[in-house]
Amino acid sequence: MRRHFAALNTALGKSTSEDLRTLGREQVADDLQKAVKACIQQEYADSLAPARAVVAAAWEVLQQKGWDHPAWREAYSFAQLCIAASHISLNDSSSTDPASNNSMHVQPLPSSDSVRSDYNTTGNSPHTDRAIDVSPPAQKAMQALDLASIMGAPPDFLAPVKSITEPVARQQHQAKLAYQVGKHQRSCEEAACQACPAPTCGPSNQCQHNGSGRHNASRQHNISGHHVGSGQHSANDQHSACMPQQATPAVCRDSCANLSLGLILSSVPQAEPQLDPDRAIARRSAAELTAADFKKQYWKTDTPVIITGAMDSWKAMREWPSLKWWNHNHGHRTIPVELGTDSTNSWRETTMLLQTFMTDFMQPSVSQQPDAEVAYIAQHPLFDQLPSLMSGVEQPELMGGEAMQMNAWIGTQGTVTPLHFDSYDNFLAQVC
């Protein structure tokens, strides 16, 4: 990392500091140079305080009037990079006990001309000590890098520090998930056995009952339980079916449901929309449509078409519908999210862990909970932030050339994109 910071300082850091002085922000310029110099000298602990001061100053300017000079974006990115390096350098000396790893604070996005003023639901800057001192060092480092990325830092700018940070942050996140799942399962099993009439709990906390209205089968944590007769349940019942409803602790019942849901986006069947046949878009099988035919019949005539079967080989089709997959592999990453809707005047923009997005917003939407809030990852280069996602998609052969850009959208039910016109042609691939 030392060489990376030295090269960045030579290429950009010194000129950024000079620009800040020109803007009359000598203290910010001094803090930036202190932070970068400490990283070059590998005295990372000394970099943290001045780097935080730079981030706070840049944030304040952004809220007041926006970044009217490129130096502010550069300073913000530099400072977050220093913060990440400081935290990852402290990681080895920090406890990695999953039980002590608190969840990361939700971060409001900065305000600008294109961002509504009601974004800040906490009333606090996301760059205060109170906001960032709640996670293990590697996750703090990952958060700093993600915030820099969200605010426009180039991928190459962050790459050397990110390559060190990401694997460690992911490992800590997955260890924490395993700990939480085990803890919830034990709690649910204990509550289930306590609530069942006259239970006899075996070594694996299986409820074993005999007699009318009691059950012999091992209960599994899933949502596919169904009645097969009066007072009897099939072997795949969930624990809440095992115990009287009034005796089931609500928190435990909800936790069991969350763990057992399977988190599959397609788990809730959706009714097919009724379309006027005369207005329906044509459907063509990818196996029967050649690139030449597509170009002649649709591309050159600006005619929309739905192409079926073109994504059957994509890894994304097998992996992305699972919210558990997102949670396990990318839940530790911080992403920007749009919340609410214009129609209810509740629209706001914030940042949060992808795990929070999946569990607090996507899962309630998939479960069709009536109070599920609309949430949307949009207008964000997710493939740049998470380049491993590219392995899940393949460029359609019908395109006959390279794609100019690739975007990703992930949202709950109820997301709406207003009618608009794109200046370029689109292939829209709907995974689920």
CSV table of C-alpha atoms in Angstrom, one decimal:
chain,number,residue,atom,x,y,z
A,1,MET,CA,0.0,0.0,0.0
A,2,ARG,CA,2.9,2.3,0.7
A,3,ARG,CA,3.9,2.5,-3.0
A,4,HIS,CA,0.3,3.1,-4.0
A,5,PHE,CA,-0.1,6.1,-1.7
A,6,ALA,CA,3.2,7.5,-2.8
A,7,ALA,CA,2.3,7.2,-6.5
A,8,LEU,CA,-1.2,8.7,-5.9
A,9,ASN,CA,0.3,11.6,-3.9
A,10,THR,CA,2.7,12.4,-6.7
A,11,ALA,CA,0.0,12.1,-9.4
A,12,LEU,CA,-2.9,13.8,-7.6
A,13,GLY,CA,-2.5,14.4,-3.9
A,14,LYS,CA,-0.3,17.4,-4.0
A,15,SER,CA,-2.3,19.1,-6.7
A,16,THR,CA,-5.5,18.4,-4.8
A,17,SER,CA,-4.0,20.0,-1.7
A,18,GLU,CA,-2.9,23.1,-3.7
A,19,ASP,CA,-6.4,23.4,-5.1
A,20,LEU,CA,-7.9,23.3,-1.6
A,21,ARG,CA,-5.5,26.1,-0.6
A,22,THR,CA,-6.6,28.1,-3.6
A,23,LEU,CA,-10.2,27.6,-2.3
A,24,GLY,CA,-9.2,29.0,1.1
A,25,ARG,CA,-9.3,25.7,2.9
A,26,GLU,CA,-5.7,25.5,4.2
A,27,GLN,CA,-6.6,23.3,7.2
A,28,VAL,CA,-8.3,20.7,5.0
A,29,ALA,CA,-5.2,20.7,2.7
A,30,ASP,CA,-2.9,20.3,5.7
A,31,ASP,CA,-5.1,17.4,7.1
A,32,LEU,CA,-5.1,15.7,3.7
A,33,GLN,CA,-1.3,15.8,3.4
A,34,LYS,CA,-0.9,14.6,7.0
A,35,ALA,CA,-3.2,11.6,6.3
A,36,VAL,CA,-1.5,10.7,3.0
A,37,LYS,CA,2.0,11.2,4.5
A,38,ALA,CA,1.2,8.9,7.4
A,39,CYS,CA,0.1,6.2,5.0
A,40,ILE,CA,3.2,6.6,2.9
A,41,GLN,CA,5.3,6.1,6.1
A,42,GLN,CA,3.0,3.2,7.1
A,43,GLU,CA,2.0,5.0,10.3
A,44,TYR,CA,-1.6,4.2,9.6
A,45,ALA,CA,-2.9,5.0,13.1
A,46,ASP,CA,-1.7,8.6,12.7
A,47,SER,CA,-3.7,8.9,9.4
A,48,LEU,CA,-7.1,8.2,10.8
A,49,ALA,CA,-7.9,11.5,12.6
A,50,PRO,CA,-6.8,13.9,9.8
A,51,ALA,CA,-8.5,11.7,7.2
A,52,ARG,CA,-11.7,11.8,9.1
A,53,ALA,CA,-11.4,15.6,9.3
A,54,VAL,CA,-11.1,15.8,5.5
A,55,VAL,CA,-14.1,13.6,5.0
A,56,ALA,CA,-16.2,15.7,7.5
A,57,ALA,CA,-15.2,18.9,5.7
A,58,ALA,CA,-16.0,17.6,2.3
A,59,TRP,CA,-19.3,16.3,3.5
A,60,GLU,CA,-20.2,19.6,5.0
A,61,VAL,CA,-19.4,21.4,1.7
A,62,LEU,CA,-21.5,18.9,-0.2
A,63,GLN,CA,-24.5,19.4,2.0
A,64,GLN,CA,-24.2,23.2,1.9
A,65,LYS,CA,-23.6,23.9,-1.8
A,66,GLY,CA,-22.4,20.8,-3.6
A,67,TRP,CA,-18.9,20.1,-4.7
A,68,ASP,CA,-18.2,23.0,-7.0
A,69,HIS,CA,-14.6,22.0,-7.5
A,70,PRO,CA,-13.1,18.6,-8.4
A,71,ALA,CA,-10.7,19.0,-5.5
A,72,TRP,CA,-13.5,18.1,-3.0
A,73,ARG,CA,-14.2,14.8,-4.7
A,74,GLU,CA,-10.5,14.0,-4.9
A,75,ALA,CA,-10.0,14.9,-1.3
A,76,TYR,CA,-13.0,12.8,-0.1
A,77,SER,CA,-11.7,9.8,-2.1
A,78,PHE,CA,-8.1,10.2,-0.8
A,79,ALA,CA,-9.3,10.5,2.8
A,80,GLN,CA,-11.6,7.5,2.6
A,81,LEU,CA,-8.7,5.5,1.1
A,82,CYS,CA,-6.6,6.5,4.1
A,83,ILE,CA,-9.3,5.6,6.5
A,84,ALA,CA,-9.6,2.1,4.8
A,85,ALA,CA,-5.8,1.6,5.0
A,86,SER,CA,-5.8,2.6,8.7
A,87,HIS,CA,-8.6,0.2,9.6
A,88,ILE,CA,-7.3,-2.8,7.7
A,89,SER,CA,-3.9,-2.3,9.3
A,90,LEU,CA,-5.6,-2.6,12.7
A,91,ASN,CA,-7.6,-5.7,11.8
A,92,ASP,CA,-5.0,-8.3,12.9
A,93,SER,CA,-5.0,-6.8,16.4
A,94,SER,CA,-8.8,-6.7,16.7
A,95,SER,CA,-11.1,-9.4,18.0
A,96,THR,CA,-12.8,-11.4,15.2
A,97,ASP,CA,-15.3,-13.0,17.6
A,98,PRO,CA,-18.5,-13.1,15.5
A,99,ALA,CA,-20.5,-12.5,18.6
A,100,SER,CA,-18.9,-9.1,19.0
A,101,ASN,CA,-19.4,-7.9,15.5
A,102,ASN,CA,-22.2,-5.4,15.5
A,103,SER,CA,-24.1,-4.5,12.3
A,104,MET,CA,-22.8,-1.5,10.4
A,105,HIS,CA,-24.6,1.9,10.9
A,106,VAL,CA,-26.9,2.9,8.0
A,107,GLN,CA,-25.3,5.8,6.1
A,108,PRO,CA,-27.4,8.6,4.5
A,109,LEU,CA,-26.2,9.7,1.1
A,110,PRO,CA,-25.0,13.3,0.6
A,111,SER,CA,-27.3,16.0,-0.6
A,112,SER,CA,-26.8,17.6,-4.0
A,113,ASP,CA,-28.9,19.1,-6.7
A,114,SER,CA,-30.0,15.7,-7.8
A,115,VAL,CA,-30.6,14.2,-4.3
A,116,ARG,CA,-33.6,15.2,-2.2
A,117,SER,CA,-33.1,17.1,1.0
A,118,ASP,CA,-35.0,14.6,3.1
A,119,TYR,CA,-32.3,11.9,2.6
A,120,ASN,CA,-31.0,12.1,6.1
A,121,THR,CA,-33.3,10.0,8.3
A,122,THR,CA,-30.9,9.9,11.3
A,123,GLY,CA,-30.1,13.6,11.5
A,124,ASN,CA,-26.4,12.8,11.9
A,125,SER,CA,-23.4,12.9,9.5
A,126,PRO,CA,-22.4,9.4,8.4
A,127,HIS,CA,-18.8,10.3,9.0
A,128,THR,CA,-18.9,10.9,12.8
A,129,ASP,CA,-17.2,8.5,15.2
A,130,ARG,CA,-20.6,7.5,16.5
A,131,ALA,CA,-21.5,6.3,13.0
A,132,ILE,CA,-18.4,4.3,12.1
A,133,ASP,CA,-17.2,2.8,15.3
A,134,VAL,CA,-19.6,-0.1,15.4
A,135,SER,CA,-18.0,-2.6,13.1
A,136,PRO,CA,-14.9,-4.8,13.0
A,137,PRO,CA,-11.9,-3.0,11.4
A,138,ALA,CA,-12.1,-4.8,8.0
A,139,GLN,CA,-15.7,-3.9,7.6
A,140,LYS,CA,-15.0,-0.3,8.5
A,141,ALA,CA,-12.3,-0.4,5.8
A,142,MET,CA,-14.7,-1.9,3.3
A,143,GLN,CA,-17.3,0.7,4.1
A,144,ALA,CA,-14.8,3.5,3.5
A,145,LEU,CA,-13.9,2.1,0.2
A,146,ASP,CA,-17.5,1.6,-0.9
A,147,LEU,CA,-18.4,5.1,0.1
A,148,ALA,CA,-15.5,6.5,-1.9
A,149,SER,CA,-16.7,4.3,-4.9
A,150,ILE,CA,-20.3,5.5,-4.5
A,151,MET,CA,-19.1,9.1,-4.6
A,152,GLY,CA,-17.1,8.6,-7.8
A,153,ALA,CA,-13.6,7.3,-6.9
A,154,PRO,CA,-12.2,5.4,-9.9
A,155,PRO,CA,-11.9,1.6,-9.4
A,156,ASP,CA,-8.1,1.7,-10.1
A,157,PHE,CA,-7.7,4.3,-7.4
A,158,LEU,CA,-9.1,1.9,-4.8
A,159,ALA,CA,-8.0,-1.4,-6.2
A,160,PRO,CA,-4.8,-2.1,-4.2
A,161,VAL,CA,-6.4,-1.4,-0.8
A,162,LYS,CA,-9.6,-3.1,-1.8
A,163,SER,CA,-7.8,-6.3,-2.9
A,164,ILE,CA,-6.5,-6.6,0.7
A,165,THR,CA,-9.7,-5.5,2.4
A,166,GLU,CA,-12.4,-7.3,0.6
A,167,PRO,CA,-11.5,-11.0,1.3
A,168,VAL,CA,-11.0,-10.2,5.1
A,169,ALA,CA,-14.3,-8.3,5.3
A,170,ARG,CA,-16.1,-11.1,3.5
A,171,GLN,CA,-14.7,-13.7,5.8
A,172,GLN,CA,-15.7,-11.7,8.9
A,173,HIS,CA,-19.2,-11.2,7.4
A,174,GLN,CA,-19.7,-14.9,6.7
A,175,ALA,CA,-18.4,-15.9,10.1
A,176,LYS,CA,-20.9,-13.5,11.6
A,177,LEU,CA,-23.8,-14.9,9.5
A,178,ALA,CA,-22.9,-18.5,10.5
A,179,TYR,CA,-22.9,-17.4,14.2
A,180,GLN,CA,-26.3,-15.7,13.9
A,181,VAL,CA,-27.9,-18.6,12.0
A,182,GLY,CA,-26.7,-21.1,14.6
A,183,LYS,CA,-27.9,-18.8,17.5
A,184,HIS,CA,-31.3,-18.4,16.0
A,185,GLN,CA,-31.7,-22.0,15.2
A,186,ARG,CA,-30.9,-23.0,18.8
A,187,SER,CA,-33.3,-20.4,20.2
A,188,CYS,CA,-36.1,-21.5,17.9
A,189,GLU,CA,-35.6,-25.2,18.7
A,190,GLU,CA,-35.5,-24.6,22.4
A,191,ALA,CA,-38.7,-22.5,22.3
A,192,ALA,CA,-40.4,-25.0,20.1
A,193,CYS,CA,-39.7,-27.9,22.4
A,194,GLN,CA,-40.7,-26.0,25.4
A,195,ALA,CA,-44.1,-25.1,23.9
A,196,CYS,CA,-45.0,-28.5,22.6
A,197,PRO,CA,-47.2,-30.5,25.0
A,198,ALA,CA,-45.2,-33.0,27.0
A,199,PRO,CA,-42.1,-32.9,24.7
A,200,THR,CA,-39.3,-35.3,24.8
A,201,CYS,CA,-36.3,-33.6,23.2
A,202,GLY,CA,-33.7,-35.8,21.7
A,203,PRO,CA,-30.0,-34.9,21.2
A,204,SER,CA,-30.8,-32.7,18.2
A,205,ASN,CA,-33.7,-30.9,19.9
A,206,GLN,CA,-36.2,-32.9,17.9
A,207,CYS,CA,-39.7,-32.9,19.3
A,208,GLN,CA,-41.0,-36.4,19.6
A,209,HIS,CA,-44.6,-36.9,20.7
A,210,ASN,CA,-47.2,-39.6,20.9
A,211,GLY,CA,-50.9,-39.5,21.2
A,212,SER,CA,-53.8,-37.7,19.6
A,213,GLY,CA,-52.8,-34.4,18.3
A,214,ARG,CA,-49.1,-35.0,18.9
A,215,HIS,CA,-46.4,-35.5,16.4
A,216,ASN,CA,-43.6,-38.1,15.8
A,217,ALA,CA,-41.8,-36.5,13.0
A,218,SER,CA,-38.7,-34.3,13.2
A,219,ARG,CA,-39.6,-30.7,12.5
A,220,GLN,CA,-37.5,-28.8,10.0
A,221,HIS,CA,-37.1,-25.1,9.6
A,222,ASN,CA,-38.9,-24.4,6.4
A,223,ILE,CA,-42.2,-22.9,5.2
A,224,SER,CA,-43.6,-25.8,3.4
A,225,GLY,CA,-45.6,-27.4,6.3
A,226,HIS,CA,-49.2,-28.4,5.5
A,227,HIS,CA,-51.9,-30.3,7.3
A,228,VAL,CA,-52.5,-33.9,6.2
A,229,GLY,CA,-55.3,-34.7,8.7
A,230,SER,CA,-57.0,-33.6,11.8
A,231,GLY,CA,-54.4,-32.8,14.5
A,232,GLN,CA,-51.6,-34.3,12.4
A,233,HIS,CA,-48.8,-32.7,10.5
A,234,SER,CA,-46.4,-33.8,7.8
A,235,ALA,CA,-42.8,-34.4,8.4
A,236,ASN,CA,-41.7,-31.1,6.8
A,237,ASP,CA,-43.7,-28.9,9.2
A,238,GLN,CA,-42.0,-25.9,10.7
A,239,HIS,CA,-41.7,-25.5,14.4
A,240,SER,CA,-44.5,-23.0,14.7
A,241,ALA,CA,-46.9,-25.8,13.6
A,242,CYS,CA,-45.6,-28.0,16.4
A,243,MET,CA,-46.6,-25.7,19.2
A,244,PRO,CA,-49.9,-24.0,20.0
A,245,GLN,CA,-50.0,-20.6,18.3
A,246,GLN,CA,-50.6,-18.7,21.5
A,247,ALA,CA,-47.6,-20.3,23.1
A,248,THR,CA,-45.2,-19.4,20.2
A,249,PRO,CA,-42.9,-16.4,21.0
A,250,ALA,CA,-43.5,-13.9,18.3
A,251,VAL,CA,-39.8,-13.0,18.0
A,252,CYS,CA,-38.8,-16.6,17.7
A,253,ARG,CA,-41.5,-17.3,15.2
A,254,ASP,CA,-40.4,-14.4,13.0
A,255,SER,CA,-36.7,-15.5,13.3
A,256,CYS,CA,-37.5,-19.0,12.3
A,257,ALA,CA,-39.5,-17.8,9.3
A,258,ASN,CA,-36.6,-15.5,8.3
A,259,LEU,CA,-34.1,-18.3,8.5
A,260,SER,CA,-36.3,-20.8,6.8
A,261,LEU,CA,-37.8,-18.8,4.0
A,262,GLY,CA,-35.2,-19.9,1.5
A,263,LEU,CA,-35.1,-16.3,0.3
A,264,ILE,CA,-35.9,-17.1,-3.3
A,265,LEU,CA,-37.3,-14.2,-5.3
A,266,SER,CA,-39.5,-16.5,-7.3
A,267,SER,CA,-41.0,-18.3,-4.2
A,268,VAL,CA,-44.2,-16.3,-4.5
A,269,PRO,CA,-46.1,-17.1,-7.7
A,270,GLN,CA,-47.2,-14.0,-9.6
A,271,ALA,CA,-50.3,-13.9,-11.8
A,272,GLU,CA,-49.7,-13.4,-15.5
A,273,PRO,CA,-50.8,-10.0,-16.7
A,274,GLN,CA,-53.7,-10.0,-19.2
A,275,LEU,CA,-52.6,-8.3,-22.4
A,276,ASP,CA,-54.5,-7.3,-25.5
A,277,PRO,CA,-53.2,-9.7,-28.2
A,278,ASP,CA,-53.2,-7.0,-30.8
A,279,ARG,CA,-50.8,-4.9,-28.6
A,280,ALA,CA,-48.6,-7.6,-27.2
A,281,ILE,CA,-44.9,-7.5,-28.0
A,282,ALA,CA,-43.7,-10.4,-30.1
A,283,ARG,CA,-41.9,-13.3,-28.5
A,284,ARG,CA,-39.1,-15.2,-30.3
A,285,SER,CA,-37.0,-18.1,-29.1
A,286,ALA,CA,-33.3,-17.5,-29.0
A,287,ALA,CA,-32.7,-20.9,-30.5
A,288,GLU,CA,-34.7,-20.0,-33.6
A,289,LEU,CA,-33.6,-16.3,-34.1
A,290,THR,CA,-30.3,-15.6,-35.9
A,291,ALA,CA,-28.3,-12.4,-35.4
A,292,ALA,CA,-29.1,-11.5,-39.0
A,293,ASP,CA,-32.8,-12.0,-38.6
A,294,PHE,CA,-32.8,-10.0,-35.3
A,295,LYS,CA,-30.9,-7.1,-36.9
A,296,LYS,CA,-33.2,-7.0,-40.0
A,297,GLN,CA,-36.6,-7.6,-38.3
A,298,TYR,CA,-36.2,-5.7,-35.0
A,299,TRP,CA,-33.0,-3.6,-34.6
A,300,LYS,CA,-33.2,-1.8,-38.0
A,301,THR,CA,-37.0,-1.3,-37.6
A,302,ASP,CA,-36.9,-0.1,-34.0
A,303,THR,CA,-39.3,-2.9,-33.1
A,304,PRO,CA,-39.3,-4.3,-29.6
A,305,VAL,CA,-39.2,-8.0,-29.1
A,306,ILE,CA,-39.1,-10.5,-26.2
A,307,ILE,CA,-36.4,-13.2,-26.7
A,308,THR,CA,-36.9,-16.3,-24.6
A,309,GLY,CA,-34.3,-18.9,-23.7
A,310,ALA,CA,-31.4,-16.5,-24.2
A,311,MET,CA,-30.3,-16.6,-20.6
A,312,ASP,CA,-30.7,-20.3,-19.8
A,313,SER,CA,-26.9,-20.8,-19.5
A,314,TRP,CA,-26.3,-17.8,-17.2
A,315,LYS,CA,-25.0,-18.4,-13.7
A,316,ALA,CA,-27.0,-15.4,-12.6
A,317,MET,CA,-30.2,-17.4,-13.4
A,318,ARG,CA,-29.2,-20.0,-10.8
A,319,GLU,CA,-27.6,-17.7,-8.2
A,320,TRP,CA,-29.2,-14.3,-8.2
A,321,PRO,CA,-32.8,-15.3,-7.4
A,322,SER,CA,-31.5,-16.4,-3.9
A,323,LEU,CA,-31.4,-13.6,-1.4
A,324,LYS,CA,-29.2,-15.9,0.7
A,325,TRP,CA,-26.7,-15.9,-2.1
A,326,TRP,CA,-26.5,-12.1,-2.1
A,327,ASN,CA,-26.4,-12.0,1.7
A,328,HIS,CA,-23.6,-14.6,1.9
A,329,ASN,CA,-21.3,-13.3,-0.9
A,330,HIS,CA,-21.9,-9.6,-0.9
A,331,GLY,CA,-23.8,-8.8,2.3
A,332,HIS,CA,-20.8,-6.9,3.7
A,333,ARG,CA,-20.7,-4.3,1.0
A,334,THR,CA,-22.3,-0.9,1.3
A,335,ILE,CA,-24.6,0.2,-1.5
A,336,PRO,CA,-26.8,3.2,-2.3
A,337,VAL,CA,-30.5,2.6,-2.1
A,338,GLU,CA,-33.6,4.6,-3.0
A,339,LEU,CA,-36.4,4.2,-0.4
A,340,GLY,CA,-40.1,5.1,-0.7
A,341,THR,CA,-42.0,6.5,-3.6
A,342,ASP,CA,-42.8,9.9,-5.1
A,343,SER,CA,-46.5,9.3,-4.8
A,344,THR,CA,-46.4,9.1,-1.0
A,345,ASN,CA,-43.7,11.9,-0.7
A,346,SER,CA,-41.5,9.3,1.1
A,347,TRP,CA,-38.7,9.2,-1.4
A,348,ARG,CA,-35.2,9.4,0.0
A,349,GLU,CA,-31.8,8.0,-0.7
A,350,THR,CA,-29.4,6.4,1.7
A,351,THR,CA,-26.6,3.8,1.9
A,352,MET,CA,-26.7,0.6,3.8
A,353,LEU,CA,-25.2,-2.9,3.9
A,354,LEU,CA,-26.4,-5.1,1.1
A,355,GLN,CA,-27.3,-7.6,3.8
A,356,THR,CA,-29.7,-4.9,5.3
A,357,PHE,CA,-31.2,-4.3,1.9
A,358,MET,CA,-31.9,-8.0,1.4
A,359,THR,CA,-33.2,-8.8,4.9
A,360,ASP,CA,-35.1,-5.6,5.7
A,361,PHE,CA,-36.5,-4.8,2.3
A,362,MET,CA,-36.3,-7.5,-0.3
A,363,GLN,CA,-37.4,-10.3,2.0
A,364,PRO,CA,-40.5,-8.6,3.2
A,365,SER,CA,-41.4,-7.8,-0.4
A,366,VAL,CA,-40.9,-11.4,-1.4
A,367,SER,CA,-43.0,-12.5,1.5
A,368,GLN,CA,-45.7,-10.0,0.4
A,369,GLN,CA,-45.9,-8.4,3.8
A,370,PRO,CA,-48.4,-5.5,3.7
A,371,ASP,CA,-46.1,-3.0,5.3
A,372,ALA,CA,-43.1,-3.8,3.1
A,373,GLU,CA,-41.3,-0.6,2.0
A,374,VAL,CA,-40.3,0.1,-1.5
A,375,ALA,CA,-36.5,0.0,-2.0
A,376,TYR,CA,-34.5,0.1,-5.2
A,377,ILE,CA,-30.8,-0.1,-6.2
A,378,ALA,CA,-30.8,2.0,-9.3
A,379,GLN,CA,-28.6,4.5,-11.1
A,380,HIS,CA,-25.5,2.9,-9.5
A,381,PRO,CA,-22.6,1.1,-11.3
A,382,LEU,CA,-23.0,-2.1,-9.3
A,383,PHE,CA,-20.9,-4.1,-11.8
A,384,ASP,CA,-18.0,-1.7,-11.2
A,385,GLN,CA,-18.4,-2.0,-7.4
A,386,LEU,CA,-18.9,-5.8,-7.5
A,387,PRO,CA,-17.0,-7.0,-10.6
A,388,SER,CA,-17.4,-10.6,-9.7
A,389,LEU,CA,-21.1,-10.3,-10.7
A,390,MET,CA,-19.9,-10.1,-14.3
A,391,SER,CA,-19.2,-13.8,-14.2
A,392,GLY,CA,-22.9,-14.4,-13.9
A,393,VAL,CA,-23.9,-12.8,-17.2
A,394,GLU,CA,-23.1,-13.4,-20.8
A,395,GLN,CA,-23.4,-11.0,-23.7
A,396,PRO,CA,-26.2,-12.1,-26.0
A,397,GLU,CA,-24.9,-13.3,-29.4
A,398,LEU,CA,-27.7,-11.4,-31.1
A,399,MET,CA,-26.0,-8.1,-30.2
A,400,GLY,CA,-23.3,-8.7,-32.8
A,401,GLY,CA,-20.8,-6.5,-31.0
A,402,GLU,CA,-19.6,-5.4,-27.6
A,403,ALA,CA,-22.0,-3.7,-25.1
A,404,MET,CA,-21.2,0.0,-24.5
A,405,GLN,CA,-22.2,-0.3,-20.8
A,406,MET,CA,-23.9,-2.7,-18.4
A,407,ASN,CA,-26.2,-1.7,-15.6
A,408,ALA,CA,-28.0,-3.6,-12.8
A,409,TRP,CA,-31.2,-2.8,-11.0
A,410,ILE,CA,-32.5,-4.6,-7.9
A,411,GLY,CA,-35.7,-3.7,-6.3
A,412,THR,CA,-38.8,-4.6,-4.3
A,413,GLN,CA,-42.3,-4.8,-5.6
A,414,GLY,CA,-43.7,-1.4,-6.2
A,415,THR,CA,-40.7,0.2,-7.9
A,416,VAL,CA,-41.6,2.5,-10.8
A,417,THR,CA,-39.5,4.0,-13.5
A,418,PRO,CA,-41.2,6.9,-15.2
A,419,LEU,CA,-41.7,6.8,-18.9
A,420,HIS,CA,-38.5,8.0,-20.6
A,421,PHE,CA,-36.4,7.7,-23.8
A,422,ASP,CA,-32.9,6.3,-23.9
A,423,SER,CA,-30.6,7.6,-26.6
A,424,TYR,CA,-29.1,4.1,-27.0
A,425,ASP,CA,-30.6,0.7,-27.8
A,426,ASN,CA,-31.1,-1.7,-24.8
A,427,PHE,CA,-31.1,-5.4,-24.1
A,428,LEU,CA,-33.1,-5.7,-20.9
A,429,ALA,CA,-32.3,-9.1,-19.2
A,430,GLN,CA,-34.8,-9.8,-16.4
A,431,VAL,CA,-33.3,-12.5,-14.1
A,432,CYS,CA,-36.2,-12.9,-11.8
